[in-house]
Tab-separated table of C-alpha atoms and ligand atoms in Angstrom:
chain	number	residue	atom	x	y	z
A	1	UNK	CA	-167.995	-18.356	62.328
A	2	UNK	CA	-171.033	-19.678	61.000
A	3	UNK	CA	-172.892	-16.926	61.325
A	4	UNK	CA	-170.181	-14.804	59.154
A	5	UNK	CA	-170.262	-17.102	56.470
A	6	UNK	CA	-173.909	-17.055	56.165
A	7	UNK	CA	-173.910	-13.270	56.616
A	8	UNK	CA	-171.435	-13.320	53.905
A	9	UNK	CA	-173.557	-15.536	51.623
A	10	UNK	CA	-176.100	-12.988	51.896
A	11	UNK	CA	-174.249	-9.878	50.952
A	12	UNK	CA	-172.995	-12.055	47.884
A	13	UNK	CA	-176.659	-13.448	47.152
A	14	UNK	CA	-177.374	-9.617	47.034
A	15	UNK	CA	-175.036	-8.270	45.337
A	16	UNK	CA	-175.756	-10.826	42.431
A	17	UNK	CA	-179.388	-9.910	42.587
A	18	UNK	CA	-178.806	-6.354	42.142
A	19	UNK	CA	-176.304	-7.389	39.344
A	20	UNK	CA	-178.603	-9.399	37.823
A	21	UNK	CA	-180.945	-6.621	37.703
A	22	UNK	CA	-178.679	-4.334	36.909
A	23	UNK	CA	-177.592	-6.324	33.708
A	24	UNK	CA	-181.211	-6.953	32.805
A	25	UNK	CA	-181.557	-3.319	32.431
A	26	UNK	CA	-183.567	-2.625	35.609
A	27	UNK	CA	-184.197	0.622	35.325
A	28	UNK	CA	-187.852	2.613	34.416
A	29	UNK	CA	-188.931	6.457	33.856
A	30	UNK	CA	-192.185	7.435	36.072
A	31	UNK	CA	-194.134	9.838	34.582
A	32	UNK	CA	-196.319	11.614	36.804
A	33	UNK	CA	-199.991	12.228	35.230
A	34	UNK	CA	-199.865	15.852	36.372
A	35	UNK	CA	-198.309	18.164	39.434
A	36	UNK	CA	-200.500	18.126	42.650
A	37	UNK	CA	-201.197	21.879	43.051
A	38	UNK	CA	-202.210	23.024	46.443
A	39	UNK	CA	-202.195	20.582	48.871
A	40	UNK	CA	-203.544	20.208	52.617
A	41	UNK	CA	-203.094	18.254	55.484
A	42	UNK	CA	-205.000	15.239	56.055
A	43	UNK	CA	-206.794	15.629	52.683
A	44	UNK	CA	-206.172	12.514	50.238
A	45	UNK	CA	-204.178	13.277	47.168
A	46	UNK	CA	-204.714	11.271	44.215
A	47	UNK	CA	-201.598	10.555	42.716
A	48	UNK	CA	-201.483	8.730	39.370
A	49	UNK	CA	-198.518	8.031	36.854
A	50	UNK	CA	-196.884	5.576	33.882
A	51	UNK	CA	-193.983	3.082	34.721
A	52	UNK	CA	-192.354	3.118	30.834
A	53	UNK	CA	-189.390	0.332	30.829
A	54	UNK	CA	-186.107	2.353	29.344
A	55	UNK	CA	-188.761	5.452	29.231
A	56	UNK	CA	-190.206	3.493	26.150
A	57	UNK	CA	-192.363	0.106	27.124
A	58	UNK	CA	-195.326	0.549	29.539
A	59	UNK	CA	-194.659	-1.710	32.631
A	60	UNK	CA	-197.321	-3.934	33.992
A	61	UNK	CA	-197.226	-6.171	36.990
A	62	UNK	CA	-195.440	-3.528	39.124
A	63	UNK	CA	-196.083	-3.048	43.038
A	64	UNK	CA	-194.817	0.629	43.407
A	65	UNK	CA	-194.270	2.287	46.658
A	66	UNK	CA	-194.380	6.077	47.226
A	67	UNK	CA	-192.483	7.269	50.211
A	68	UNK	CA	-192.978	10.778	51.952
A	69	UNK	CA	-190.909	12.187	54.255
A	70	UNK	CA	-191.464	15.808	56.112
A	71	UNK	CA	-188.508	17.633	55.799
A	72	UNK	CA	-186.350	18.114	59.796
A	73	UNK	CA	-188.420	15.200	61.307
A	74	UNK	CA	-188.340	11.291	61.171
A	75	UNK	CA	-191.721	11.455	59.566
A	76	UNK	CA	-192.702	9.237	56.692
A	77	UNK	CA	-195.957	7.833	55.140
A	78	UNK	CA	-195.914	5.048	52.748
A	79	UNK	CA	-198.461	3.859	50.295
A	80	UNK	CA	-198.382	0.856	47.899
A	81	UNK	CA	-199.704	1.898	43.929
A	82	UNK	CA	-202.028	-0.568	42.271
A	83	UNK	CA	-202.565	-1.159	38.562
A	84	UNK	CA	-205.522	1.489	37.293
A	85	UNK	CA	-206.524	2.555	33.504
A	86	UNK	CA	-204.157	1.934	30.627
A	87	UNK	CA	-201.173	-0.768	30.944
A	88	UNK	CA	-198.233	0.740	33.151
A	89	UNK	CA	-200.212	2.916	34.838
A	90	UNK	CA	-200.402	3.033	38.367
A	91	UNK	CA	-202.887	4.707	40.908
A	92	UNK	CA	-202.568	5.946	44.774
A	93	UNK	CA	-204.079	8.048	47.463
A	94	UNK	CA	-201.692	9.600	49.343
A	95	UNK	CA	-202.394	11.346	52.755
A	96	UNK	CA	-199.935	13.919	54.890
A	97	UNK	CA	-200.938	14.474	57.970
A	98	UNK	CA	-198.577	17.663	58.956
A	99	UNK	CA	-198.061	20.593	57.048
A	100	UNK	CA	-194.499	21.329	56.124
A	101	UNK	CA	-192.230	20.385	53.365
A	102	UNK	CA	-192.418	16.530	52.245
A	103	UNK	CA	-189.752	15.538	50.440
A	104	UNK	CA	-191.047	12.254	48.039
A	105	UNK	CA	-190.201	9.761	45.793
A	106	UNK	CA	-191.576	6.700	43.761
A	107	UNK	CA	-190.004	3.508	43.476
A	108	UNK	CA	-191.391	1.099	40.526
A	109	UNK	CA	-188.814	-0.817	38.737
A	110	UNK	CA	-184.738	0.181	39.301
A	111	UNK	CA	-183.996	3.019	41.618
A	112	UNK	CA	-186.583	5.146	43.720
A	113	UNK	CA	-187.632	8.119	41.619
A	114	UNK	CA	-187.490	11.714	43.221
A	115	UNK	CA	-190.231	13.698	43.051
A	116	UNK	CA	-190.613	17.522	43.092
A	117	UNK	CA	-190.732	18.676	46.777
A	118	UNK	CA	-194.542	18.778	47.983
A	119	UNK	CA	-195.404	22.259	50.492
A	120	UNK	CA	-198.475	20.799	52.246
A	121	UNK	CA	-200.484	23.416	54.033
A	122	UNK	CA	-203.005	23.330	57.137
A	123	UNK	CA	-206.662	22.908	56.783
A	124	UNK	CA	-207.390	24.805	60.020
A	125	UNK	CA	-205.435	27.862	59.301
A	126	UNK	CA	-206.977	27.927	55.227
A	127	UNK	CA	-210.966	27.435	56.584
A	128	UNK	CA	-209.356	30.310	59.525
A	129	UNK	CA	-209.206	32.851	56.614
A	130	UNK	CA	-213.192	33.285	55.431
A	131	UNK	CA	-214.031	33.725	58.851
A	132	UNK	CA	-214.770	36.902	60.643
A	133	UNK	CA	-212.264	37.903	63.424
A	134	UNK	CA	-213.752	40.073	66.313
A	135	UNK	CA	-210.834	41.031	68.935
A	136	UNK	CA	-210.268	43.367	71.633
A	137	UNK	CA	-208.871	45.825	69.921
A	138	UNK	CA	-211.607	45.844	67.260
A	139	UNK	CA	-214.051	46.508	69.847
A	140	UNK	CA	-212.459	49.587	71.569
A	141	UNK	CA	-212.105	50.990	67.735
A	142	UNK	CA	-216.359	50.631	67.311
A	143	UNK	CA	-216.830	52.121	71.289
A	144	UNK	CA	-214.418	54.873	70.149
A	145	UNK	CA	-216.972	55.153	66.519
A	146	UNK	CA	-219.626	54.761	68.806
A	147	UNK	CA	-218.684	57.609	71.218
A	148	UNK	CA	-218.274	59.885	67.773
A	149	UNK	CA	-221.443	59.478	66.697
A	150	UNK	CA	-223.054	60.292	70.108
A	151	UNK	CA	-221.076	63.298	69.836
A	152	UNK	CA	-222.045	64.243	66.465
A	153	UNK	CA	-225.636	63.629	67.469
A	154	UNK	CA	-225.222	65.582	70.849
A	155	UNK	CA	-223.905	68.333	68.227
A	156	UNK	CA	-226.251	68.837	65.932
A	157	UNK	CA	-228.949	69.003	68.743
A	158	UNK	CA	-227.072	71.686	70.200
A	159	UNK	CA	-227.147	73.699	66.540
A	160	UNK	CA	-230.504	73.211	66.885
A	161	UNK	CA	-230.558	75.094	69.890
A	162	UNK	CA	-228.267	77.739	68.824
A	163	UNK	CA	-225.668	76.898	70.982
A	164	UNK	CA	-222.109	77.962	70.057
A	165	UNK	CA	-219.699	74.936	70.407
A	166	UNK	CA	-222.278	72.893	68.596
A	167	UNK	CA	-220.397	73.341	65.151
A	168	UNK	CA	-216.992	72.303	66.679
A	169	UNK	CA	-218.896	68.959	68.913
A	170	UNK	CA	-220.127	67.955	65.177
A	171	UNK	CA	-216.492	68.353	63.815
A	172	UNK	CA	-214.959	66.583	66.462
A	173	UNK	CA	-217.556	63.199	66.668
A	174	UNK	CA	-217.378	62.917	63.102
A	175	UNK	CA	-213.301	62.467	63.085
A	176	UNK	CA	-213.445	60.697	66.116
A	177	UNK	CA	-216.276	58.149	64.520
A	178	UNK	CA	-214.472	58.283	61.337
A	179	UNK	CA	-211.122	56.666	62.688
A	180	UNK	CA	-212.680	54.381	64.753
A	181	UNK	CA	-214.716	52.863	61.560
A	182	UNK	CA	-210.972	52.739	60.070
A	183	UNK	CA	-209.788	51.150	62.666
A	184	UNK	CA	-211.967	48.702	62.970
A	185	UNK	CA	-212.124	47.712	59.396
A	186	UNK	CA	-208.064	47.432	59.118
A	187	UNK	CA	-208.427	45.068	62.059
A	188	UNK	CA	-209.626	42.286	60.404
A	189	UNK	CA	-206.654	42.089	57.250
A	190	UNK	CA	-203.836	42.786	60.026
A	191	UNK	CA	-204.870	39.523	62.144
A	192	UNK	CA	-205.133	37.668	59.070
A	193	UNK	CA	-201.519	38.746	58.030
A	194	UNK	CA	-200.451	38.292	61.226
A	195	UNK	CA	-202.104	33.961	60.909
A	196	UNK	CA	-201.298	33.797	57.544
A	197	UNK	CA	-200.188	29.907	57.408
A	198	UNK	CA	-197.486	28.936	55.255
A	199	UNK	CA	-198.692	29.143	51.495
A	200	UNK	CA	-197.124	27.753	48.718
A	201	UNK	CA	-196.575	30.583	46.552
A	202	UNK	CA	-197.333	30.409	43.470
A	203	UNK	CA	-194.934	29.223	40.702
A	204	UNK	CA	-193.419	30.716	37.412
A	205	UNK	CA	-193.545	29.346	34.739
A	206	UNK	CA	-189.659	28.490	35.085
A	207	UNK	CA	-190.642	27.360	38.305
A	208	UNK	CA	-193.438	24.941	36.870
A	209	UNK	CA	-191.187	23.711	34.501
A	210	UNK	CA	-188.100	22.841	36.368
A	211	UNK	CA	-191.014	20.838	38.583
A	212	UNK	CA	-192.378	18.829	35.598
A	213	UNK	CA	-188.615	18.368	34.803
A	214	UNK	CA	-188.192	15.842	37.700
A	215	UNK	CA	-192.129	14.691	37.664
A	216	UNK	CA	-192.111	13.473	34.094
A	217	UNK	CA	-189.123	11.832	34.530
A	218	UNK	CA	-187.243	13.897	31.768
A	219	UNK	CA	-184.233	14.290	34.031
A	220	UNK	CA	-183.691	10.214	34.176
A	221	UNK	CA	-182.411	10.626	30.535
A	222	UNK	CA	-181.396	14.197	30.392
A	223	UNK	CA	-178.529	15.262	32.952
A	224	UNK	CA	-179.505	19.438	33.928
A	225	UNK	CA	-178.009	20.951	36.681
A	226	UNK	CA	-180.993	22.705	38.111
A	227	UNK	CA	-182.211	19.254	38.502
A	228	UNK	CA	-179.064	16.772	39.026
A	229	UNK	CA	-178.639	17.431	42.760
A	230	UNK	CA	-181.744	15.362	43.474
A	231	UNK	CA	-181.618	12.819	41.376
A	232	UNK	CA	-180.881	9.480	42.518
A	233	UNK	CA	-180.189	7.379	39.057
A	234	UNK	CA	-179.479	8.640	35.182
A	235	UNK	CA	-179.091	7.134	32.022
A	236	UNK	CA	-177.791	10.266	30.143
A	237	UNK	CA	-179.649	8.494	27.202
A	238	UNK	CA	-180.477	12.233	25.961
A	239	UNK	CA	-178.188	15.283	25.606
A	240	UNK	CA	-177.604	17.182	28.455
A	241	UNK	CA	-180.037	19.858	28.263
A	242	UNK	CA	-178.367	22.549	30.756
A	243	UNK	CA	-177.213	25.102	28.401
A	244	UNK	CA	-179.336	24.661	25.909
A	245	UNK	CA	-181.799	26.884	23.936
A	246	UNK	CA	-183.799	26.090	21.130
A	247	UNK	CA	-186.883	27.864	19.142
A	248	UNK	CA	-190.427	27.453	21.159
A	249	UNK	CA	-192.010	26.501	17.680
A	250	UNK	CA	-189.719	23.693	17.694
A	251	UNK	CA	-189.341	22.541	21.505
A	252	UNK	CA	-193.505	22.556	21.233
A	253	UNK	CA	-193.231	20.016	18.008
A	254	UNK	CA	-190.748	18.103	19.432
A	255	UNK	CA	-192.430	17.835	22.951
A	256	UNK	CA	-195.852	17.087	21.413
A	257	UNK	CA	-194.232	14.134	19.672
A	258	UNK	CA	-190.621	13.777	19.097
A	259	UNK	CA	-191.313	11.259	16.329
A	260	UNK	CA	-193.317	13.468	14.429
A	261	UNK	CA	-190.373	15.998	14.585
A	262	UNK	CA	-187.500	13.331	13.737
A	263	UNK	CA	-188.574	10.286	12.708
A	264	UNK	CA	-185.250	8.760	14.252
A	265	UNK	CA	-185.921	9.841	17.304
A	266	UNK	CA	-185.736	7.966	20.142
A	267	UNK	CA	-187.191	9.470	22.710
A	268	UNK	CA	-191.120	9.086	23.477
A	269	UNK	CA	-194.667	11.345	23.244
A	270	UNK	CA	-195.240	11.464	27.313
A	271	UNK	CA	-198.698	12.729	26.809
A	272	UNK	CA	-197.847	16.135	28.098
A	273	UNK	CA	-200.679	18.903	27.747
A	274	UNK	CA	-199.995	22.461	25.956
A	275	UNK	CA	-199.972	23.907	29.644
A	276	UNK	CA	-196.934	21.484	30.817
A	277	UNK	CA	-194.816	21.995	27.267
A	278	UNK	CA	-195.439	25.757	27.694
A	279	UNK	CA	-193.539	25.082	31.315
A	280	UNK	CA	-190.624	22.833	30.339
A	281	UNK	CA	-190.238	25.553	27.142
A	282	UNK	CA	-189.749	28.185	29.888
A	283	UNK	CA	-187.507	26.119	32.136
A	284	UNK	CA	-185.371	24.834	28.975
A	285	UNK	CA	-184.558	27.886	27.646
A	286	UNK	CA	-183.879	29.613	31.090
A	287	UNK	CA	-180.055	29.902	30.892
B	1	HEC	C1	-186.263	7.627	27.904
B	1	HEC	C2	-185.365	8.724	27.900
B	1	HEC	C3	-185.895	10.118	27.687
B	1	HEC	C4	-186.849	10.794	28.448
B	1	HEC	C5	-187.665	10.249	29.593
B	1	HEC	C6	-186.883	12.131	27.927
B	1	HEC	N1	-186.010	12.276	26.888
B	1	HEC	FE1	-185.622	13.990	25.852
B	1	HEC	N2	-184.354	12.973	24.641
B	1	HEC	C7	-184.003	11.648	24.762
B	1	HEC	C8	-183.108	11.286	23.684
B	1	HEC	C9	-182.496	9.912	23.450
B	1	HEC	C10	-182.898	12.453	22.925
B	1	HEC	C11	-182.003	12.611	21.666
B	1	HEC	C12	-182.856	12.635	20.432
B	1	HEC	C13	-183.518	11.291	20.184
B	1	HEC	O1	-182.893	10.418	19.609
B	1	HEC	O2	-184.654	11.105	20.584
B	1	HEC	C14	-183.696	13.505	23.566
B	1	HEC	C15	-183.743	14.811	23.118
B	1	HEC	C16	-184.387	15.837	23.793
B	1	HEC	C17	-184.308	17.241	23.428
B	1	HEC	C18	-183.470	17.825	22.281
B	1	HEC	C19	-184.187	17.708	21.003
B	1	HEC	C20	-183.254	18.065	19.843
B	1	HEC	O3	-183.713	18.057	18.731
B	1	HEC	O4	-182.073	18.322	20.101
B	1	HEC	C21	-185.053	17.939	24.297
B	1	HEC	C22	-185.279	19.437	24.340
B	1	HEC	C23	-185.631	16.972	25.227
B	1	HEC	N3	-185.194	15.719	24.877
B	1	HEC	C24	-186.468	17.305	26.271
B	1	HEC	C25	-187.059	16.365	27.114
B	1	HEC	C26	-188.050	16.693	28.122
B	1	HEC	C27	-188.529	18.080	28.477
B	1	HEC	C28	-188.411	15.512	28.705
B	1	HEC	C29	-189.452	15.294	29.778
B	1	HEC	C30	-190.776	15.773	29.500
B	1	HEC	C31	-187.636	14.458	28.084
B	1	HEC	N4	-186.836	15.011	27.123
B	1	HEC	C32	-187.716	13.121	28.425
B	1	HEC	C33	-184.437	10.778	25.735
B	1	HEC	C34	-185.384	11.061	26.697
């Protein structure tokens, strides 16, 4: 009996706490500093980003975790962020050891933060690629352009001496040599197709875009179906920007600096570069 009541005292003590937070308006946009491109197993990945308070007031004092987890295993890696650069910013080196789809997130202030799927890809198969490949088959294709030359050689000798297949032993060595110099230079690009690893392709722009969408944090305020199924927490403090489309000129103003663009605006200058506007642009206007 005790032990219910104290279990119960617990859940309660919780529940206030995450009222409490709740009511004290626990929630924060992570902005990612940029996307990680390419990335490899067991190579560190820096990963650095802002903690803005209602997507407005940088957040110091912060201990955020960032959580990875390899898509159809129980694999996970955790790292803890520290404090780095300007106030509300937040640093990490984050390691994956398997290649695969990671699915990760970022938990600051409030609710964990998705971020855009990671493809991490394997070291050993990318260094694989510069190297030559000798194989079996390869060999038996030079023997074969070995063989042809010997009989184009034999060939010619025999012109020499008048003899009257010489012409067609000529003929013959040089297709014979010729196919198996193909041959043995195709070998090389069909093993590598063959051991191609799994490469992240690369993006569109719309692509890119729909990325930054969840990495800036843009779809904490904005509610977008492209982008709703993974997100965790909204504050639909922003229109919903699903079926909207709007002039480039003035989606690359009002991304730049929304104040300059409306000076009642209340949304924030995330310190995106022309490249990442260019991207959302794309992936705004794609409906
Ligand atoms: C902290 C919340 C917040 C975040 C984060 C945020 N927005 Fe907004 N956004 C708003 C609000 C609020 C508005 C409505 C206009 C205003 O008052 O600022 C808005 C308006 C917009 C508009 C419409 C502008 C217009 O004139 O109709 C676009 C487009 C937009 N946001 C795109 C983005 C993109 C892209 C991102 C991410 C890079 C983003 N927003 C991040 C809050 C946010």
């Amino acid at each position: 009996m005790k032990r219910i009541l104290s279990a119960l005292g617990l859940t309660l003590l919780l529940a206030m706490t995450f009222t409490i937070t709740a009511l004290a308006g626990g929630w924060a946009v992570i902005t990612l500093d940029e996307l990680p491109g390419e990335v490899a197993a067991n190579q560190p990945l820096e990963i650095g980003f802002m903690v803005r308070q209602h997507g407005v007031t940088p957040l110091e004092g912060q201990s955020p975790v960032i959580t990875a987890k390899l898509a159809g295993s129980n694999k996970s890696v955790s790292v803890l962020a520290v404090e780095e650069g300007d106030v509300g910013h937040y640093a990490a080196t984050l390691t994956l050891p398997l290649a695969g789809e990671w699915q990760w997130n970022i938990e600051a202030f409030g609710a964990p933060q998705p971020m855009p799927a990671l493809t991490v890809v394997d070291v050993a198969l990318a260094v694989n690629k510069s190297e030559p490949i000798t194989s079996n088959s390869n060999f038996l294709s030079l023997l074969a352009a070995g063989i042809g030359l010997i009989g184009v050689v034999g060939g010619l000798l025999a012109l020499q001496r008048k003899v009257r297949w010489a012409a067609a032993l000529v003929v013959a060595g040089l297709l014979v040599s010729g196919a198996g110099f193909v041959s043995a230079a195709d070998q090389p690009k069909a093993e590598l197709e063959a051991k191609e690893p799994v490469v992240a392709s690369i993006p569109s722009q719309v692509e890119l875009g729909h990325d930054l969408f969840i990495a800036k944090g843009c779809m904490v305020c904005h509610s977008h179906t492209e982008t709703n199924r993974i997100r965790e927490f909204g504050v639909d403090m922003g229109p919903d920007l699903t079926n909207i489309t709007a002039s480039p000129e003035y989606l690359r103003l009002w991304l730049k600096d929304p104040s300059a663009a409306k000076s009642t605006a209340q949304m924030l200058a995330l310190g995106l570069s022309d490249a990442e506007i260019e991207a959302l642009i794309a992936f705004i206007n794609d409906n």
